[in-house]
PDB file of C-alpha atoms in Angstrom:
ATOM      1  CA  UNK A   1     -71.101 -23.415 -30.739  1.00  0.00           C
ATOM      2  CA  UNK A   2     -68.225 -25.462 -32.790  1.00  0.00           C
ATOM      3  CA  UNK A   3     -66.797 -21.819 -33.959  1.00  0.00           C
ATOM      4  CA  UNK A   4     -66.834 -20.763 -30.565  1.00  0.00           C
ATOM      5  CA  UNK A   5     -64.892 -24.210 -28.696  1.00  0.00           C
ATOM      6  CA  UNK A   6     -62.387 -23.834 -31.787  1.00  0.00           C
ATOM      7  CA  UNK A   7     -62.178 -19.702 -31.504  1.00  0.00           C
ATOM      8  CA  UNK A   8     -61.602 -20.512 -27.620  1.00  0.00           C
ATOM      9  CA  UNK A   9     -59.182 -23.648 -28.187  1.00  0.00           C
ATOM     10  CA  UNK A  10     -57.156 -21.491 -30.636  1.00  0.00           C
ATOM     11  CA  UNK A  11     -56.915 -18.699 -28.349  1.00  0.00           C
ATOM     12  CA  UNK A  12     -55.983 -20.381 -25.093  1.00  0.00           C
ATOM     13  CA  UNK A  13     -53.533 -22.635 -27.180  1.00  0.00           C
ATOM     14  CA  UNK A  14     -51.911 -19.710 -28.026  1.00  0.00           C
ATOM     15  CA  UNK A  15     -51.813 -18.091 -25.072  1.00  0.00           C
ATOM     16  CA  UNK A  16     -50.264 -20.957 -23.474  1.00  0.00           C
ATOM     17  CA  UNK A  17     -47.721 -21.744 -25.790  1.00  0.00           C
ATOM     18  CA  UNK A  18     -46.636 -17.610 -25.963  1.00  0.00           C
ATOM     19  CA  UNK A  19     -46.298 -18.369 -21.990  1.00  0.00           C
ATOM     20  CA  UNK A  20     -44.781 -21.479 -22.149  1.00  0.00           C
ATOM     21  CA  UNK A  21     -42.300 -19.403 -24.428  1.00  0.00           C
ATOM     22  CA  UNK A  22     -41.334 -16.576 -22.208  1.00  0.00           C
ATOM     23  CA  UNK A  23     -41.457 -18.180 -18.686  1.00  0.00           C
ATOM     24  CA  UNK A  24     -40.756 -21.849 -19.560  1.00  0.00           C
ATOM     25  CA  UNK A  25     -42.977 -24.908 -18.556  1.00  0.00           C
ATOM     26  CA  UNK A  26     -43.885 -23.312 -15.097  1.00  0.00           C
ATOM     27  CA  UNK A  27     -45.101 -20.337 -16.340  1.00  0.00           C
ATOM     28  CA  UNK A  28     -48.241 -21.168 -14.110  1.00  0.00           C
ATOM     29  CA  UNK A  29     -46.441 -19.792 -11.383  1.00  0.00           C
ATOM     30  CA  UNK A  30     -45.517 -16.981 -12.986  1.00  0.00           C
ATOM     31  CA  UNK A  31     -49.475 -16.415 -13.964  1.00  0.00           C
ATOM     32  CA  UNK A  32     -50.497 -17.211 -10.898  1.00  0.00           C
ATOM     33  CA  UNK A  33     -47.647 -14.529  -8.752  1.00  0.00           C
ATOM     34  CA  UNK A  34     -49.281 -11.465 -11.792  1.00  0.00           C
ATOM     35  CA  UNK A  35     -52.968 -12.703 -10.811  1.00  0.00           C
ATOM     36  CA  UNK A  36     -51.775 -12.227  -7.243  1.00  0.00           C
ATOM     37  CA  UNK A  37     -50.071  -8.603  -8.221  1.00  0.00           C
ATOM     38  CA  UNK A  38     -53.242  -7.641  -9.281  1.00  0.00           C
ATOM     39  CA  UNK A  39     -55.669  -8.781  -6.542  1.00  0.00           C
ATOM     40  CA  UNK A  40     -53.174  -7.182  -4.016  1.00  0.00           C
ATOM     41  CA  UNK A  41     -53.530  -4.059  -6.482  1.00  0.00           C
ATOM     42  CA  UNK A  42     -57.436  -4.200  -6.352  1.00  0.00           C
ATOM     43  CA  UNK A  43     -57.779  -4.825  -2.628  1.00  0.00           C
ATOM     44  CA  UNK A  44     -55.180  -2.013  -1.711  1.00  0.00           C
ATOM     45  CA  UNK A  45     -57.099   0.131  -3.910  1.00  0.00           C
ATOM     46  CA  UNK A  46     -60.526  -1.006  -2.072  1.00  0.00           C
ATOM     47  CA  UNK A  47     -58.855  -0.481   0.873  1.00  0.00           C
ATOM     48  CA  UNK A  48     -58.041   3.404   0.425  1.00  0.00           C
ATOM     49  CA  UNK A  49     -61.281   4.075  -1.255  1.00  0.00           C
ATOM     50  CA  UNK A  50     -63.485   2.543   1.870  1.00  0.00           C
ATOM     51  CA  UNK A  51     -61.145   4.489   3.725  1.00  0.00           C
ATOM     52  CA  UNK A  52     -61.477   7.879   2.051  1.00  0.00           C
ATOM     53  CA  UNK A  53     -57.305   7.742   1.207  1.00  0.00           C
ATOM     54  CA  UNK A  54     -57.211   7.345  -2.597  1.00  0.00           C
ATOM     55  CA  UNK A  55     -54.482   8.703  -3.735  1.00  0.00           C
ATOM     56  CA  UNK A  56     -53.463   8.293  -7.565  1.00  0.00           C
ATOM     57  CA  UNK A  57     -49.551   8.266  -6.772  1.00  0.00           C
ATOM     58  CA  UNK A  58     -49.958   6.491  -3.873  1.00  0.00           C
ATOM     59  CA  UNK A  59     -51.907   3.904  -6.573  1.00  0.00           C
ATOM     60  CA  UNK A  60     -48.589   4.510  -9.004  1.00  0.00           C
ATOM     61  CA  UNK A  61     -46.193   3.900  -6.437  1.00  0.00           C
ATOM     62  CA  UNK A  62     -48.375   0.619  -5.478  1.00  0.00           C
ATOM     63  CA  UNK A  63     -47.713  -0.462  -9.498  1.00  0.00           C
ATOM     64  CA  UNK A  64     -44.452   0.330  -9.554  1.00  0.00           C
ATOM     65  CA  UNK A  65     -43.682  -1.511  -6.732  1.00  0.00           C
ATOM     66  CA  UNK A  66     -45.098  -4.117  -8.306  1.00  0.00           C
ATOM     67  CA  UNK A  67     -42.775  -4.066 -11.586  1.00  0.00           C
ATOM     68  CA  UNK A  68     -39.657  -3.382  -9.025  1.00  0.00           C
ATOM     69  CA  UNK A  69     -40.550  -7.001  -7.734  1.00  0.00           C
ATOM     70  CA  UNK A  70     -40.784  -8.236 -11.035  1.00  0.00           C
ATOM     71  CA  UNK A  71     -37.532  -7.026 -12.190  1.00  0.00           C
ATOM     72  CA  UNK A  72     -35.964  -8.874  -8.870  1.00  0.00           C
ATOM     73  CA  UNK A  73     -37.513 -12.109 -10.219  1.00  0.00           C
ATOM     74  CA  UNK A  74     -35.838 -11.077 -13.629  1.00  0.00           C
ATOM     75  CA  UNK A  75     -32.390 -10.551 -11.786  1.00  0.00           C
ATOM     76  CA  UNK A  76     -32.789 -13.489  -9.704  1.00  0.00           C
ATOM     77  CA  UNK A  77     -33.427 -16.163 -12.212  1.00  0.00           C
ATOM     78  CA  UNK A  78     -30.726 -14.468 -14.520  1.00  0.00           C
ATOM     79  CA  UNK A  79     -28.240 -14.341 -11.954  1.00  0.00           C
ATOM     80  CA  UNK A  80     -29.047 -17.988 -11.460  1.00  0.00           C
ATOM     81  CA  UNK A  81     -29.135 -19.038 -15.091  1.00  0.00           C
ATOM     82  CA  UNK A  82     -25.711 -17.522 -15.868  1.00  0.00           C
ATOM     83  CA  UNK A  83     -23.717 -18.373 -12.701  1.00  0.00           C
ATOM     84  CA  UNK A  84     -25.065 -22.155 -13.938  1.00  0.00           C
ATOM     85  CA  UNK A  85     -23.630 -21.494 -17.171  1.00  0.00           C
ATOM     86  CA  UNK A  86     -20.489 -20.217 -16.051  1.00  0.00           C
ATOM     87  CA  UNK A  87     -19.673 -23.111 -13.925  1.00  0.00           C
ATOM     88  CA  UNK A  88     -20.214 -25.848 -16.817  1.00  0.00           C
ATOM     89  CA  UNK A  89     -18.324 -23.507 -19.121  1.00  0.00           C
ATOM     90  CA  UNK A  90     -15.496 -22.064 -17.660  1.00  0.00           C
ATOM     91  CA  UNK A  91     -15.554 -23.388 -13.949  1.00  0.00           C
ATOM     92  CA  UNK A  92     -16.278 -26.523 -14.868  1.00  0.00           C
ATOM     93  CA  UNK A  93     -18.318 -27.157 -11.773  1.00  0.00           C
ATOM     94  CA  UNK A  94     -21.815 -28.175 -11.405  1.00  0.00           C
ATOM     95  CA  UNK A  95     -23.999 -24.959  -9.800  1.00  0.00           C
ATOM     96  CA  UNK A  96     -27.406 -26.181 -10.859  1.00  0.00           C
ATOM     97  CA  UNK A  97     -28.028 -25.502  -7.028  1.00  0.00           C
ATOM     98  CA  UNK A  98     -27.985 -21.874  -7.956  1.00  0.00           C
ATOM     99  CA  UNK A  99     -31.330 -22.008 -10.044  1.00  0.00           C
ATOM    100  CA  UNK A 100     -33.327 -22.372  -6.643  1.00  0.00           C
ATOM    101  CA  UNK A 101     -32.389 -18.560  -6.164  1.00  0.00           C
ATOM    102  CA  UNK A 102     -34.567 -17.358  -8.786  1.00  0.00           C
ATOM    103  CA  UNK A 103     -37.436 -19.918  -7.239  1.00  0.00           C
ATOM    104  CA  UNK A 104     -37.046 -18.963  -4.032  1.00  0.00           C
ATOM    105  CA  UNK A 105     -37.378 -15.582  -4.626  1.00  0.00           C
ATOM    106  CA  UNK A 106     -40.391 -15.777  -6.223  1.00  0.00           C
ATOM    107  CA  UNK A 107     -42.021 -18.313  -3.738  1.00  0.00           C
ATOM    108  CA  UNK A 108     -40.917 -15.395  -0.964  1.00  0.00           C
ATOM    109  CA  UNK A 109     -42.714 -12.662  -2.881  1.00  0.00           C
ATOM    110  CA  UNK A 110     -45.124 -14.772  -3.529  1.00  0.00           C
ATOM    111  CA  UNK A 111     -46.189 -15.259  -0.088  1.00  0.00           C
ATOM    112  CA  UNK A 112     -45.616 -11.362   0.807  1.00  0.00           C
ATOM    113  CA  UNK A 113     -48.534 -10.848  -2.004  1.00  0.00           C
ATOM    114  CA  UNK A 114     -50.627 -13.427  -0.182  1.00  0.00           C
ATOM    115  CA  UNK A 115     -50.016 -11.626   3.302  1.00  0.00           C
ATOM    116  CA  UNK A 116     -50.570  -8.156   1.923  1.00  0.00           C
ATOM    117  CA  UNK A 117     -54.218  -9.424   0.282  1.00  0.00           C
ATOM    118  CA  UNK A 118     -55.438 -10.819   3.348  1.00  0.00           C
ATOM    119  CA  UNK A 119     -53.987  -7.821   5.210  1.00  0.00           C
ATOM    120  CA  UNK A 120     -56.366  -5.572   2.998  1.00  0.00           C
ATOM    121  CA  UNK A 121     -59.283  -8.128   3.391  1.00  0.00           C
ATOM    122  CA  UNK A 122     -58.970  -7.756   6.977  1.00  0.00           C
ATOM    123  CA  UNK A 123     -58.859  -3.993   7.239  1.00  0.00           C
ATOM    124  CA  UNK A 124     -61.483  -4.153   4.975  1.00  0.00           C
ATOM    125  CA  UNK A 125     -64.135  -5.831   7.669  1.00  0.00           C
ATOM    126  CA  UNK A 126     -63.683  -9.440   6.282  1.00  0.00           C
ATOM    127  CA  UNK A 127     -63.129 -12.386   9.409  1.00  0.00           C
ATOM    128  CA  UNK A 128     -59.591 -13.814   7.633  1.00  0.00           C
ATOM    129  CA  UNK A 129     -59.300 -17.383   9.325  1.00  0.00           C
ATOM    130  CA  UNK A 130     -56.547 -17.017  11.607  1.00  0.00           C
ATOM    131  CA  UNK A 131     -55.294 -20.956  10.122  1.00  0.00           C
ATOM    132  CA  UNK A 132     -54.776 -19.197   7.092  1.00  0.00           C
ATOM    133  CA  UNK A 133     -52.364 -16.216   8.513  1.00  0.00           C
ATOM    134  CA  UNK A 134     -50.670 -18.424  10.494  1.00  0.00           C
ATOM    135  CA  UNK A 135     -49.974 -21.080   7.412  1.00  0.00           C
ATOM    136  CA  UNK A 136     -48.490 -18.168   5.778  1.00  0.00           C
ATOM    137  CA  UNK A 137     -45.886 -17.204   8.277  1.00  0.00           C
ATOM    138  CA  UNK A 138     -44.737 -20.887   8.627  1.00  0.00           C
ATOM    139  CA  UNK A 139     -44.736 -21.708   4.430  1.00  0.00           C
ATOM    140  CA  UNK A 140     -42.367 -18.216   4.517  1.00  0.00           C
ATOM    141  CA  UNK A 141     -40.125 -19.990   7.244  1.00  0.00           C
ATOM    142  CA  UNK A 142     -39.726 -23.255   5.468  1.00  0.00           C
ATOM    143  CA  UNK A 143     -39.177 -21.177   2.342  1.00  0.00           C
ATOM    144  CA  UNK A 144     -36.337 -19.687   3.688  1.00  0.00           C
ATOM    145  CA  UNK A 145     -34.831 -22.097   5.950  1.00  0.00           C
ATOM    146  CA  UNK A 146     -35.356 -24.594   2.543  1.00  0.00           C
ATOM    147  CA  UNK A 147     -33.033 -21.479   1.025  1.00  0.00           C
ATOM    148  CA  UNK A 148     -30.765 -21.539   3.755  1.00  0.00           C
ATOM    149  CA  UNK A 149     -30.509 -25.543   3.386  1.00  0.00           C
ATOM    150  CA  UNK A 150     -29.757 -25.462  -0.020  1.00  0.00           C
ATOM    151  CA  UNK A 151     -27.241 -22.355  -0.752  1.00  0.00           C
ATOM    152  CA  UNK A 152     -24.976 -24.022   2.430  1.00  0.00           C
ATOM    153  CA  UNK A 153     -25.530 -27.681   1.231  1.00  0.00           C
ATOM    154  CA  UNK A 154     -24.628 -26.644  -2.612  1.00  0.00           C
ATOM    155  CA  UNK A 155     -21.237 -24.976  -1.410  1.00  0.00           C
ATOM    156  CA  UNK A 156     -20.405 -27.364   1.068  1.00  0.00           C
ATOM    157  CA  UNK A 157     -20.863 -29.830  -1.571  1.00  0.00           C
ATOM    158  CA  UNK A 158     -18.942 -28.046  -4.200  1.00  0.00           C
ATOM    159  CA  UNK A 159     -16.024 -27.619  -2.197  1.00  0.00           C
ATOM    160  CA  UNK A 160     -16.289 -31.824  -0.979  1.00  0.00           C
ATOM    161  CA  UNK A 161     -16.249 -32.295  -4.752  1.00  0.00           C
ATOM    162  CA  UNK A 162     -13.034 -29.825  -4.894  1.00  0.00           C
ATOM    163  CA  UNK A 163     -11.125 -31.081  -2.134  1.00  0.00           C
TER     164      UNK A 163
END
């Protein structure tokens, strides 16, 4: 039993740390968005097999959809880190603001994974609670008016700190 606690300790620790390498010291969220990718994956594909649709490139389209949302986190939270970057280095203005781009875009798809899921649950037969749907649509509003808050409040202040 002590092999296997130290084989499994070893393992996880690693995996951790390789993630905590890549995506930083959230990279929870990141875990959590590709566990979502792939239940969204599994359901869609439940949904076209109980409906006598499977398709293989429909199912390859569905994947790389998938990876095109991935690469828009990419962009996002490189767009973010080097407009940051430029501002302390040649700007010389603060636009730590920016970084929330790459979050909220990832909090957005995040939810659109979420909605598609329980979309394919309910197609599939399965009574969705109707608190749950509903949550949804107003955590994507405060998501984005949250955005909308903070890309006018950083420039605003930006340009107070200019004038």
């Amino acid at each position: 039993m002590k092999v296997f606690n130290d084989s499994y300790n070893l393992i996880a620790g690693g995996i951790v740390t390789i993630l905590s390498a890549v995506f930083g010291i959230y990279w929870y969220v990141f875990a959590a968005y590709m566990i979502l990718n792939i239940i969204d994956w599994i359901t869609g594909w439940w949904k076209s097999r109980k409906l006598k649709q499977e398709s293989s490139v429909v199912g390859l389209k569905g994947i790389l959809k998938k990876l095109g949302y991935w690469i828009i986190i990419a962009v996002a939270f490189l767009m973010s880190d080097v407009f940051v970057r430029l501002g302390v280095d040649i700007l010389k203005i603060n636009l730590d603001f920016l970084m929330l781009i790459g979050w909220f875009t990832l909090a957005c798809l995040m939810v659109n994974e979420v909605r598609s899921i329980l979309e394919n649950l309910v197609e599939l037969g399965y009574a969705v609670p109707k608190v749950l749907i509903e949550g949804l649509e107003i955590t994507e509003k405060l998501i984005n008016k949250k955005a909308e808050e903070n890309t006018q409040g950083g420039s605003e202040s930006e340009n107070n700190k200019e004038n």
